[in-house]
Amino acid sequence: MDQDGIMVSKAERLQQQYEVSKARADSAKAALAELRRIQNQKAKKEARKKRNHALFESAGLMILADLVDTESGALKTDCGALLGGLLAVAKSLESGPESTNFQQWKSTGDALLAEREALRKKTEPERDKETTSEAITSILSDNAMRD
């Protein structure tokens, strides 16, 4: 019997249970889809943040090399000349890290980064140990503030 005292057939009762269960399943499916959408959105945002961070580090290296004006962000040299130079560097790097050019460029770059890091340590209070990426980022930030 149902609430009004009317007898409900087993088939009708099962149909009602089915409809209630289906509504719950549809609701759970929609909630799951929303949760997945939010997770995908967060993953994309995190990937975008990592990409932007890497791009800012690259720009910071161009600032350290005195190729970019820190105030305006404008290149200090002709675009074509800079691109040509970068293409020559890229071509030279194809021979791998064992090449003479690579070793020379690496030692020069590492020396400048170490010099900037030492200068930063002299002017700032001791910090907790940082990762290499964090150290480069802070060096580049310090450089941008000083220039």
mmCIF file of N, CA and C in Angstrom:
data_model
loop_
_atom_site.group_PDB
_atom_site.id
_atom_site.type_symbol
_atom_site.label_atom_id
_atom_site.label_comp_id
_atom_site.label_asym_id
_atom_site.label_seq_id
_atom_site.Cartn_x
_atom_site.Cartn_y
_atom_site.Cartn_z
ATOM 1 N N MET A 1 0.831 -1.180 0.000
ATOM 2 C CA MET A 1 0.000 0.000 0.000
ATOM 3 C C MET A 1 0.876 1.244 0.000
ATOM 4 N N ASP A 2 0.354 2.284 -0.634
ATOM 5 C CA ASP A 2 1.083 3.551 -0.603
ATOM 6 C C ASP A 2 0.558 4.405 0.532
ATOM 7 N N GLN A 3 0.927 5.677 0.546
ATOM 8 C CA GLN A 3 0.558 6.550 1.659
ATOM 9 C C GLN A 3 -0.951 6.730 1.793
ATOM 10 N N ASP A 4 -1.674 6.683 0.719
ATOM 11 C CA ASP A 4 -3.123 6.896 0.760
ATOM 12 C C ASP A 4 -3.881 5.594 1.013
ATOM 13 N N GLY A 5 -3.189 4.546 1.283
ATOM 14 C CA GLY A 5 -3.825 3.270 1.545
ATOM 15 C C GLY A 5 -4.187 2.515 0.287
ATOM 16 N N ILE A 6 -3.753 3.003 -0.852
ATOM 17 C CA ILE A 6 -4.048 2.334 -2.112
ATOM 18 C C ILE A 6 -2.921 1.351 -2.386
ATOM 19 N N MET A 7 -3.304 0.166 -2.794
ATOM 20 C CA MET A 7 -2.314 -0.860 -3.063
ATOM 21 C C MET A 7 -1.602 -0.547 -4.376
ATOM 22 N N VAL A 8 -0.267 -0.594 -4.305
ATOM 23 C CA VAL A 8 0.540 -0.311 -5.482
ATOM 24 C C VAL A 8 1.133 -1.629 -5.946
ATOM 25 N N SER A 9 1.078 -1.838 -7.237
ATOM 26 C CA SER A 9 1.627 -3.087 -7.750
ATOM 27 C C SER A 9 3.142 -3.088 -7.611
ATOM 28 N N LYS A 10 3.694 -4.260 -7.585
ATOM 29 C CA LYS A 10 5.145 -4.410 -7.456
ATOM 30 C C LYS A 10 5.846 -3.715 -8.623
ATOM 31 N N ALA A 11 5.285 -3.811 -9.803
ATOM 32 C CA ALA A 11 5.876 -3.187 -10.985
ATOM 33 C C ALA A 11 5.901 -1.669 -10.839
ATOM 34 N N GLU A 12 4.815 -1.093 -10.312
ATOM 35 C CA GLU A 12 4.770 0.359 -10.124
ATOM 36 C C GLU A 12 5.787 0.803 -9.076
ATOM 37 N N ARG A 13 5.883 0.015 -7.980
ATOM 38 C CA ARG A 13 6.835 0.340 -6.922
ATOM 39 C C ARG A 13 8.265 0.271 -7.458
ATOM 40 N N LEU A 14 8.572 -0.738 -8.233
ATOM 41 C CA LEU A 14 9.908 -0.865 -8.821
ATOM 42 C C LEU A 14 10.182 0.266 -9.811
ATOM 43 N N GLN A 15 9.137 0.662 -10.556
ATOM 44 C CA GLN A 15 9.283 1.777 -11.495
ATOM 45 C C GLN A 15 9.618 3.056 -10.739
ATOM 46 N N GLN A 16 8.949 3.291 -9.621
ATOM 47 C CA GLN A 16 9.223 4.481 -8.806
ATOM 48 C C GLN A 16 10.656 4.441 -8.251
ATOM 49 N N GLN A 17 11.058 3.264 -7.755
ATOM 50 C CA GLN A 17 12.424 3.120 -7.233
ATOM 51 C C GLN A 17 13.452 3.391 -8.339
ATOM 52 N N TYR A 18 13.131 2.868 -9.523
ATOM 53 C CA TYR A 18 14.022 3.078 -10.665
ATOM 54 C C TYR A 18 14.160 4.567 -10.971
ATOM 55 N N GLU A 19 13.039 5.289 -11.004
ATOM 56 C CA GLU A 19 13.066 6.714 -11.327
ATOM 57 C C GLU A 19 13.834 7.514 -10.278
ATOM 58 N N VAL A 20 13.644 7.175 -9.002
ATOM 59 C CA VAL A 20 14.382 7.851 -7.933
ATOM 60 C C VAL A 20 15.877 7.558 -8.077
ATOM 61 N N SER A 21 16.208 6.300 -8.307
ATOM 62 C CA SER A 21 17.620 5.917 -8.469
ATOM 63 C C SER A 21 18.237 6.585 -9.688
ATOM 64 N N LYS A 22 17.479 6.645 -10.782
ATOM 65 C CA LYS A 22 17.986 7.287 -11.998
ATOM 66 C C LYS A 22 18.218 8.775 -11.760
ATOM 67 N N ALA A 23 17.316 9.425 -11.049
ATOM 68 C CA ALA A 23 17.481 10.855 -10.749
ATOM 69 C C ALA A 23 18.737 11.076 -9.904
ATOM 70 N N ARG A 24 18.948 10.205 -8.920
ATOM 71 C CA ARG A 24 20.152 10.313 -8.090
ATOM 72 C C ARG A 24 21.413 10.079 -8.919
ATOM 73 N N ALA A 25 21.353 9.078 -9.795
ATOM 74 C CA ALA A 25 22.508 8.775 -10.648
ATOM 75 C C ALA A 25 22.801 9.940 -11.594
ATOM 76 N N ASP A 26 21.749 10.529 -12.164
ATOM 77 C CA ASP A 26 21.935 11.684 -13.047
ATOM 78 C C ASP A 26 22.551 12.852 -12.285
ATOM 79 N N SER A 27 22.083 13.046 -11.052
ATOM 80 C CA SER A 27 22.628 14.120 -10.218
ATOM 81 C C SER A 27 24.105 13.856 -9.899
ATOM 82 N N ALA A 28 24.427 12.615 -9.561
ATOM 83 C CA ALA A 28 25.820 12.255 -9.262
ATOM 84 C C ALA A 28 26.689 12.402 -10.509
ATOM 85 N N LYS A 29 26.135 12.024 -11.654
ATOM 86 C CA LYS A 29 26.877 12.147 -12.913
ATOM 87 C C LYS A 29 27.173 13.617 -13.221
ATOM 88 N N ALA A 30 26.198 14.486 -13.000
ATOM 89 C CA ALA A 30 26.394 15.922 -13.230
ATOM 90 C C ALA A 30 27.427 16.485 -12.252
ATOM 91 N N ALA A 31 27.361 16.054 -10.988
ATOM 92 C CA ALA A 31 28.334 16.518 -9.991
ATOM 93 C C ALA A 31 29.739 16.051 -10.359
ATOM 94 N N LEU A 32 29.855 14.818 -10.836
ATOM 95 C CA LEU A 32 31.154 14.290 -11.257
ATOM 96 C C LEU A 32 31.691 15.064 -12.459
ATOM 97 N N ALA A 33 30.827 15.358 -13.413
ATOM 98 C CA ALA A 33 31.248 16.130 -14.586
ATOM 99 C C ALA A 33 31.733 17.517 -14.170
ATOM 100 N N GLU A 34 31.039 18.146 -13.230
ATOM 101 C CA GLU A 34 31.444 19.470 -12.741
ATOM 102 C C GLU A 34 32.786 19.390 -12.017
ATOM 103 N N LEU A 35 32.955 18.359 -11.203
ATOM 104 C CA LEU A 35 34.220 18.167 -10.489
ATOM 105 C C LEU A 35 35.374 17.971 -11.474
ATOM 106 N N ARG A 36 35.151 17.168 -12.503
ATOM 107 C CA ARG A 36 36.196 16.953 -13.520
ATOM 108 C C ARG A 36 36.511 18.248 -14.262
ATOM 109 N N ARG A 37 35.464 19.033 -14.557
ATOM 110 C CA ARG A 37 35.676 20.316 -15.241
ATOM 111 C C ARG A 37 36.535 21.232 -14.377
ATOM 112 N N ILE A 38 36.237 21.296 -13.096
ATOM 113 C CA ILE A 38 37.007 22.142 -12.181
ATOM 114 C C ILE A 38 38.447 21.647 -12.079
ATOM 115 N N GLN A 39 38.634 20.326 -11.994
ATOM 116 C CA GLN A 39 39.991 19.771 -11.924
ATOM 117 C C GLN A 39 40.776 20.080 -13.200
ATOM 118 N N ASN A 40 40.137 19.936 -14.351
ATOM 119 C CA ASN A 40 40.803 20.254 -15.624
ATOM 120 C C ASN A 40 41.167 21.728 -15.691
ATOM 121 N N GLN A 41 40.256 22.572 -15.211
ATOM 122 C CA GLN A 41 40.496 24.014 -15.197
ATOM 123 C C GLN A 41 41.699 24.339 -14.308
ATOM 124 N N LYS A 42 41.772 23.709 -13.135
ATOM 125 C CA LYS A 42 42.904 23.931 -12.231
ATOM 126 C C LYS A 42 44.203 23.438 -12.849
ATOM 127 N N ALA A 43 44.158 22.277 -13.507
ATOM 128 C CA ALA A 43 45.362 21.732 -14.143
ATOM 129 C C ALA A 43 45.847 22.664 -15.257
ATOM 130 N N LYS A 44 44.921 23.187 -16.055
ATOM 131 C CA LYS A 44 45.291 24.122 -17.123
ATOM 132 C C LYS A 44 45.876 25.401 -16.548
ATOM 133 N N LYS A 45 45.276 25.892 -15.454
ATOM 134 C CA LYS A 45 45.779 27.108 -14.820
ATOM 135 C C LYS A 45 47.191 26.880 -14.294
ATOM 136 N N GLU A 46 47.429 25.739 -13.665
ATOM 137 C CA GLU A 46 48.758 25.423 -13.133
ATOM 138 C C GLU A 46 49.777 25.300 -14.271
ATOM 139 N N ALA A 47 49.383 24.650 -15.363
ATOM 140 C CA ALA A 47 50.282 24.524 -16.514
ATOM 141 C C ALA A 47 50.601 25.902 -17.094
ATOM 142 N N ARG A 48 49.591 26.776 -17.158
ATOM 143 C CA ARG A 48 49.793 28.136 -17.659
ATOM 144 C C ARG A 48 50.753 28.906 -16.751
ATOM 145 N N LYS A 49 50.592 28.741 -15.432
ATOM 146 C CA LYS A 49 51.481 29.419 -14.484
ATOM 147 C C LYS A 49 52.925 28.940 -14.656
ATOM 148 N N LYS A 50 53.103 27.629 -14.826
ATOM 149 C CA LYS A 50 54.458 27.090 -15.021
ATOM 150 C C LYS A 50 55.063 27.624 -16.318
ATOM 151 N N ARG A 51 54.258 27.667 -17.371
ATOM 152 C CA ARG A 51 54.743 28.168 -18.659
ATOM 153 C C ARG A 51 55.124 29.641 -18.536
ATOM 154 N N ASN A 52 54.257 30.433 -17.914
ATOM 155 C CA ASN A 52 54.552 31.858 -17.737
ATOM 156 C C ASN A 52 55.812 32.053 -16.910
ATOM 157 N N HIS A 53 55.978 31.247 -15.874
ATOM 158 C CA HIS A 53 57.172 31.345 -15.032
ATOM 159 C C HIS A 53 58.430 31.077 -15.869
ATOM 160 N N ALA A 54 58.369 30.039 -16.699
ATOM 161 C CA ALA A 54 59.517 29.715 -17.552
ATOM 162 C C ALA A 54 59.795 30.848 -18.544
ATOM 163 N N LEU A 55 58.741 31.455 -19.085
ATOM 164 C CA LEU A 55 58.928 32.569 -20.016
ATOM 165 C C LEU A 55 59.540 33.779 -19.315
ATOM 166 N N PHE A 56 59.105 34.048 -18.088
ATOM 167 C CA PHE A 56 59.681 35.164 -17.331
ATOM 168 C C PHE A 56 61.153 34.900 -17.014
ATOM 169 N N GLU A 57 61.487 33.647 -16.713
ATOM 170 C CA GLU A 57 62.895 33.317 -16.476
ATOM 171 C C GLU A 57 63.716 33.557 -17.746
ATOM 172 N N SER A 58 63.167 33.168 -18.892
ATOM 173 C CA SER A 58 63.869 33.394 -20.161
ATOM 174 C C SER A 58 64.059 34.885 -20.413
ATOM 175 N N ALA A 59 63.019 35.659 -20.166
ATOM 176 C CA ALA A 59 63.129 37.112 -20.336
ATOM 177 C C ALA A 59 64.156 37.680 -19.361
ATOM 178 N N GLY A 60 64.190 37.140 -18.154
ATOM 179 C CA GLY A 60 65.169 37.587 -17.163
ATOM 180 C C GLY A 60 66.594 37.332 -17.613
ATOM 181 N N LEU A 61 66.808 36.216 -18.285
ATOM 182 C CA LEU A 61 68.149 35.932 -18.809
ATOM 183 C C LEU A 61 68.523 36.945 -19.887
ATOM 184 N N MET A 62 67.546 37.358 -20.683
ATOM 185 C CA MET A 62 67.821 38.380 -21.698
ATOM 186 C C MET A 62 68.144 39.716 -21.032
ATOM 187 N N ILE A 63 67.515 39.981 -19.882
ATOM 188 C CA ILE A 63 67.822 41.201 -19.132
ATOM 189 C C ILE A 63 69.238 41.117 -18.579
ATOM 190 N N LEU A 64 69.593 39.946 -18.016
ATOM 191 C CA LEU A 64 70.951 39.767 -17.486
ATOM 192 C C LEU A 64 72.008 39.956 -18.573
ATOM 193 N N ALA A 65 71.674 39.530 -19.789
ATOM 194 C CA ALA A 65 72.604 39.679 -20.911
ATOM 195 C C ALA A 65 72.582 41.099 -21.467
ATOM 196 N N ASP A 66 71.797 41.978 -20.847
ATOM 197 C CA ASP A 66 71.670 43.380 -21.245
ATOM 198 C C ASP A 66 71.128 43.532 -22.669
ATOM 199 N N LEU A 67 70.200 42.639 -23.023
ATOM 200 C CA LEU A 67 69.567 42.710 -24.339
ATOM 201 C C LEU A 67 68.202 43.394 -24.279
ATOM 202 N N VAL A 68 67.663 43.539 -23.054
ATOM 203 C CA VAL A 68 66.326 44.095 -22.874
ATOM 204 C C VAL A 68 66.384 45.212 -21.840
ATOM 205 N N ASP A 69 65.688 46.308 -22.134
ATOM 206 C CA ASP A 69 65.585 47.416 -21.191
ATOM 207 C C ASP A 69 64.609 47.023 -20.085
ATOM 208 N N THR A 70 65.054 47.106 -18.835
ATOM 209 C CA THR A 70 64.197 46.673 -17.731
ATOM 210 C C THR A 70 63.017 47.610 -17.501
ATOM 211 N N GLU A 71 63.156 48.867 -17.834
ATOM 212 C CA GLU A 71 62.061 49.824 -17.638
ATOM 213 C C GLU A 71 60.928 49.587 -18.634
ATOM 214 N N SER A 72 61.286 49.550 -19.908
ATOM 215 C CA SER A 72 60.262 49.461 -20.953
ATOM 216 C C SER A 72 59.996 48.036 -21.422
ATOM 217 N N GLY A 73 60.953 47.137 -21.202
ATOM 218 C CA GLY A 73 60.819 45.779 -21.716
ATOM 219 C C GLY A 73 61.185 45.678 -23.183
ATOM 220 N N ALA A 74 61.638 46.794 -23.759
ATOM 221 C CA ALA A 74 61.984 46.821 -25.185
ATOM 222 C C ALA A 74 63.376 46.242 -25.405
ATOM 223 N N LEU A 75 63.546 45.636 -26.570
ATOM 224 C CA LEU A 75 64.870 45.135 -26.943
ATOM 225 C C LEU A 75 65.827 46.303 -27.124
ATOM 226 N N LYS A 76 67.086 46.080 -26.760
ATOM 227 C CA LYS A 76 68.108 47.111 -26.931
ATOM 228 C C LYS A 76 68.850 46.947 -28.252
ATOM 229 N N THR A 77 68.465 45.978 -29.041
ATOM 230 C CA THR A 77 69.129 45.726 -30.310
ATOM 231 C C THR A 77 68.083 45.430 -31.378
ATOM 232 N N ASP A 78 68.530 45.350 -32.597
ATOM 233 C CA ASP A 78 67.653 45.048 -33.722
ATOM 234 C C ASP A 78 67.099 43.625 -33.585
ATOM 235 N N CYS A 79 65.805 43.468 -33.824
ATOM 236 C CA CYS A 79 65.155 42.152 -33.710
ATOM 237 C C CYS A 79 65.794 41.113 -34.625
ATOM 238 N N GLY A 80 66.059 41.516 -35.855
ATOM 239 C CA GLY A 80 66.654 40.587 -36.814
ATOM 240 C C GLY A 80 68.037 40.132 -36.379
ATOM 241 N N ALA A 81 68.833 41.081 -35.868
ATOM 242 C CA ALA A 81 70.186 40.732 -35.413
ATOM 243 C C ALA A 81 70.120 39.784 -34.218
ATOM 244 N N LEU A 82 69.223 40.066 -33.293
ATOM 245 C CA LEU A 82 69.093 39.198 -32.120
ATOM 246 C C LEU A 82 68.629 37.808 -32.535
ATOM 247 N N LEU A 83 67.619 37.751 -33.395
ATOM 248 C CA LEU A 83 67.127 36.455 -33.848
ATOM 249 C C LEU A 83 68.220 35.692 -34.588
ATOM 250 N N GLY A 84 68.957 36.377 -35.441
ATOM 251 C CA GLY A 84 70.056 35.718 -36.152
ATOM 252 C C GLY A 84 71.090 35.159 -35.190
ATOM 253 N N GLY A 85 71.415 35.935 -34.164
ATOM 254 C CA GLY A 85 72.368 35.459 -33.159
ATOM 255 C C GLY A 85 71.838 34.253 -32.405
ATOM 256 N N LEU A 86 70.566 34.301 -32.039
ATOM 257 C CA LEU A 86 69.968 33.172 -31.324
ATOM 258 C C LEU A 86 69.912 31.925 -32.204
ATOM 259 N N LEU A 87 69.644 32.115 -33.492
ATOM 260 C CA LEU A 87 69.647 30.975 -34.416
ATOM 261 C C LEU A 87 71.041 30.364 -34.518
ATOM 262 N N ALA A 88 72.068 31.213 -34.538
ATOM 263 C CA ALA A 88 73.443 30.711 -34.589
ATOM 264 C C ALA A 88 73.771 29.934 -33.313
ATOM 265 N N VAL A 89 73.326 30.452 -32.182
ATOM 266 C CA VAL A 89 73.548 29.751 -30.912
ATOM 267 C C VAL A 89 72.820 28.407 -30.931
ATOM 268 N N ALA A 90 71.557 28.408 -31.371
ATOM 269 C CA ALA A 90 70.778 27.167 -31.423
ATOM 270 C C ALA A 90 71.454 26.143 -32.324
ATOM 271 N N LYS A 91 71.951 26.596 -33.465
ATOM 272 C CA LYS A 91 72.640 25.693 -34.397
ATOM 273 C C LYS A 91 73.900 25.132 -33.738
ATOM 274 N N SER A 92 74.633 25.984 -33.055
ATOM 275 C CA SER A 92 75.861 25.559 -32.393
ATOM 276 C C SER A 92 75.573 24.553 -31.278
ATOM 277 N N LEU A 93 74.444 24.715 -30.601
ATOM 278 C CA LEU A 93 74.096 23.823 -29.491
ATOM 279 C C LEU A 93 73.673 22.433 -29.958
ATOM 280 N N GLU A 94 73.405 22.290 -31.260
ATOM 281 C CA GLU A 94 73.026 20.981 -31.789
ATOM 282 C C GLU A 94 74.135 19.958 -31.600
ATOM 283 N N SER A 95 75.377 20.426 -31.478
ATOM 284 C CA SER A 95 76.486 19.488 -31.296
ATOM 285 C C SER A 95 76.569 18.964 -29.866
ATOM 286 N N GLY A 96 75.709 19.450 -28.988
ATOM 287 C CA GLY A 96 75.614 18.892 -27.645
ATOM 288 C C GLY A 96 76.436 19.617 -26.608
ATOM 289 N N PRO A 97 76.249 19.212 -25.346
ATOM 290 C CA PRO A 97 76.931 19.881 -24.239
ATOM 291 C C PRO A 97 78.441 19.639 -24.205
ATOM 292 N N GLU A 98 78.931 18.736 -25.013
ATOM 293 C CA GLU A 98 80.371 18.477 -25.046
ATOM 294 C C GLU A 98 81.113 19.486 -25.919
ATOM 295 N N SER A 99 80.381 20.257 -26.715
ATOM 296 C CA SER A 99 81.028 21.187 -27.640
ATOM 297 C C SER A 99 81.739 22.311 -26.891
ATOM 298 N N THR A 100 82.757 22.855 -27.521
ATOM 299 C CA THR A 100 83.544 23.940 -26.932
ATOM 300 C C THR A 100 82.675 25.167 -26.681
ATOM 301 N N ASN A 101 81.864 25.529 -27.680
ATOM 302 C CA ASN A 101 80.989 26.700 -27.522
ATOM 303 C C ASN A 101 80.068 26.537 -26.323
ATOM 304 N N PHE A 102 79.457 25.366 -26.217
ATOM 305 C CA PHE A 102 78.541 25.127 -25.101
ATOM 306 C C PHE A 102 79.272 25.316 -23.776
ATOM 307 N N GLN A 103 80.435 24.718 -23.652
ATOM 308 C CA GLN A 103 81.192 24.799 -22.397
ATOM 309 C C GLN A 103 81.584 26.245 -22.081
ATOM 310 N N GLN A 104 82.003 26.994 -23.102
ATOM 311 C CA GLN A 104 82.373 28.398 -22.880
ATOM 312 C C GLN A 104 81.160 29.220 -22.446
ATOM 313 N N TRP A 105 80.057 29.045 -23.148
ATOM 314 C CA TRP A 105 78.854 29.807 -22.825
ATOM 315 C C TRP A 105 78.342 29.437 -21.432
ATOM 316 N N LYS A 106 78.379 28.147 -21.120
ATOM 317 C CA LYS A 106 77.906 27.695 -19.814
ATOM 318 C C LYS A 106 78.763 28.278 -18.705
ATOM 319 N N SER A 107 80.086 28.250 -18.871
ATOM 320 C CA SER A 107 80.943 28.765 -17.792
ATOM 321 C C SER A 107 80.760 30.274 -17.634
ATOM 322 N N THR A 108 80.604 30.995 -18.741
ATOM 323 C CA THR A 108 80.370 32.438 -18.663
ATOM 324 C C THR A 108 79.029 32.730 -17.981
ATOM 325 N N GLY A 109 77.995 32.022 -18.391
ATOM 326 C CA GLY A 109 76.666 32.218 -17.803
ATOM 327 C C GLY A 109 76.623 31.823 -16.340
ATOM 328 N N ASP A 110 77.213 30.673 -16.011
ATOM 329 C CA ASP A 110 77.238 30.235 -14.611
ATOM 330 C C ASP A 110 77.991 31.231 -13.738
ATOM 331 N N ALA A 111 79.067 31.803 -14.278
ATOM 332 C CA ALA A 111 79.850 32.780 -13.509
ATOM 333 C C ALA A 111 79.009 34.025 -13.214
ATOM 334 N N LEU A 112 78.276 34.513 -14.211
ATOM 335 C CA LEU A 112 77.431 35.689 -13.994
ATOM 336 C C LEU A 112 76.319 35.385 -12.990
ATOM 337 N N LEU A 113 75.687 34.217 -13.130
ATOM 338 C CA LEU A 113 74.635 33.844 -12.183
ATOM 339 C C LEU A 113 75.195 33.727 -10.764
ATOM 340 N N ALA A 114 76.380 33.139 -10.628
ATOM 341 C CA ALA A 114 77.002 33.004 -9.303
ATOM 342 C C ALA A 114 77.355 34.375 -8.733
ATOM 343 N N GLU A 115 77.860 35.260 -9.590
ATOM 344 C CA GLU A 115 78.201 36.622 -9.154
ATOM 345 C C GLU A 115 76.954 37.347 -8.654
ATOM 346 N N ARG A 116 75.875 37.234 -9.416
ATOM 347 C CA ARG A 116 74.621 37.887 -9.028
ATOM 348 C C ARG A 116 74.068 37.281 -7.733
ATOM 349 N N GLU A 117 74.198 35.974 -7.598
ATOM 350 C CA GLU A 117 73.726 35.302 -6.387
ATOM 351 C C GLU A 117 74.541 35.753 -5.179
ATOM 352 N N ALA A 118 75.855 35.865 -5.339
ATOM 353 C CA ALA A 118 76.711 36.319 -4.236
ATOM 354 C C ALA A 118 76.351 37.751 -3.845
ATOM 355 N N LEU A 119 76.112 38.594 -4.831
ATOM 356 C CA LEU A 119 75.715 39.973 -4.565
ATOM 357 C C LEU A 119 74.379 40.013 -3.827
ATOM 358 N N ARG A 120 73.456 39.178 -4.252
ATOM 359 C CA ARG A 120 72.142 39.121 -3.613
ATOM 360 C C ARG A 120 72.281 38.668 -2.163
ATOM 361 N N LYS A 121 73.124 37.677 -1.917
ATOM 362 C CA LYS A 121 73.306 37.170 -0.554
ATOM 363 C C LYS A 121 73.918 38.229 0.356
ATOM 364 N N LYS A 122 74.778 39.082 -0.197
ATOM 365 C CA LYS A 122 75.390 40.139 0.609
ATOM 366 C C LYS A 122 74.370 41.202 0.997
ATOM 367 N N THR A 123 73.406 41.449 0.121
ATOM 368 C CA THR A 123 72.463 42.548 0.346
ATOM 369 C C THR A 123 71.155 42.109 0.983
ATOM 370 N N GLU A 124 70.891 40.802 1.048
ATOM 371 C CA GLU A 124 69.640 40.319 1.619
ATOM 372 C C GLU A 124 69.919 39.410 2.800
ATOM 373 N N PRO A 125 68.973 39.357 3.746
ATOM 374 C CA PRO A 125 69.147 38.447 4.881
ATOM 375 C C PRO A 125 69.131 36.989 4.424
ATOM 376 N N GLU A 126 69.706 36.130 5.252
ATOM 377 C CA GLU A 126 69.762 34.693 4.947
ATOM 378 C C GLU A 126 68.353 34.151 4.740
ATOM 379 N N ARG A 127 68.175 33.367 3.683
ATOM 380 C CA ARG A 127 66.887 32.734 3.405
ATOM 381 C C ARG A 127 67.033 31.233 3.573
ATOM 382 N N ASP A 128 65.888 30.584 3.616
ATOM 383 C CA ASP A 128 65.922 29.122 3.606
ATOM 384 C C ASP A 128 66.505 28.676 2.280
ATOM 385 N N LYS A 129 67.007 27.444 2.227
ATOM 386 C CA LYS A 129 67.582 26.932 0.978
ATOM 387 C C LYS A 129 66.527 26.973 -0.116
ATOM 388 N N GLU A 130 66.945 27.421 -1.297
ATOM 389 C CA GLU A 130 66.023 27.526 -2.413
ATOM 390 C C GLU A 130 66.443 26.556 -3.507
ATOM 391 N N THR A 131 65.508 26.259 -4.367
ATOM 392 C CA THR A 131 65.830 25.444 -5.523
ATOM 393 C C THR A 131 66.581 26.315 -6.524
ATOM 394 N N THR A 132 67.201 25.697 -7.495
ATOM 395 C CA THR A 132 67.922 26.445 -8.522
ATOM 396 C C THR A 132 66.980 27.394 -9.247
ATOM 397 N N SER A 133 65.784 26.914 -9.563
ATOM 398 C CA SER A 133 64.804 27.748 -10.255
ATOM 399 C C SER A 133 64.434 28.966 -9.415
ATOM 400 N N GLU A 134 64.235 28.760 -8.120
ATOM 401 C CA GLU A 134 63.903 29.880 -7.240
ATOM 402 C C GLU A 134 65.062 30.863 -7.158
ATOM 403 N N ALA A 135 66.292 30.326 -7.112
ATOM 404 C CA ALA A 135 67.467 31.198 -7.041
ATOM 405 C C ALA A 135 67.571 32.052 -8.302
ATOM 406 N N ILE A 136 67.377 31.432 -9.467
ATOM 407 C CA ILE A 136 67.451 32.176 -10.730
ATOM 408 C C ILE A 136 66.356 33.235 -10.764
ATOM 409 N N THR A 137 65.150 32.852 -10.348
ATOM 410 C CA THR A 137 64.041 33.804 -10.347
ATOM 411 C C THR A 137 64.344 34.989 -9.449
ATOM 412 N N SER A 138 64.875 34.728 -8.251
ATOM 413 C CA SER A 138 65.155 35.847 -7.348
ATOM 414 C C SER A 138 66.304 36.700 -7.869
ATOM 415 N N ILE A 139 67.302 36.069 -8.500
ATOM 416 C CA ILE A 139 68.403 36.836 -9.090
ATOM 417 C C ILE A 139 67.861 37.746 -10.184
ATOM 418 N N LEU A 140 66.996 37.182 -11.025
ATOM 419 C CA LEU A 140 66.433 37.964 -12.122
ATOM 420 C C LEU A 140 65.544 39.078 -11.586
ATOM 421 N N SER A 141 64.793 38.804 -10.531
ATOM 422 C CA SER A 141 63.945 39.832 -9.921
ATOM 423 C C SER A 141 64.796 40.946 -9.335
ATOM 424 N N ASP A 142 65.860 40.562 -8.628
ATOM 425 C CA ASP A 142 66.756 41.556 -8.044
ATOM 426 C C ASP A 142 67.378 42.417 -9.135
ATOM 427 N N ASN A 143 67.764 41.779 -10.232
ATOM 428 C CA ASN A 143 68.372 42.504 -11.340
ATOM 429 C C ASN A 143 67.383 43.505 -11.922
ATOM 430 N N ALA A 144 66.143 43.080 -12.076
ATOM 431 C CA ALA A 144 65.123 43.966 -12.645
ATOM 432 C C ALA A 144 64.892 45.167 -11.730
ATOM 433 N N MET A 145 64.945 44.949 -10.414
ATOM 434 C CA MET A 145 64.729 46.055 -9.477
ATOM 435 C C MET A 145 65.912 47.020 -9.471
ATOM 436 N N ARG A 146 67.115 46.510 -9.653
ATOM 437 C CA ARG A 146 68.300 47.364 -9.602
ATOM 438 C C ARG A 146 68.463 48.194 -10.870
ATOM 439 N N ASP A 147 68.037 47.618 -11.998
ATOM 440 C CA ASP A 147 68.247 48.311 -13.286
ATOM 441 C C ASP A 147 67.268 49.420 -13.505
#
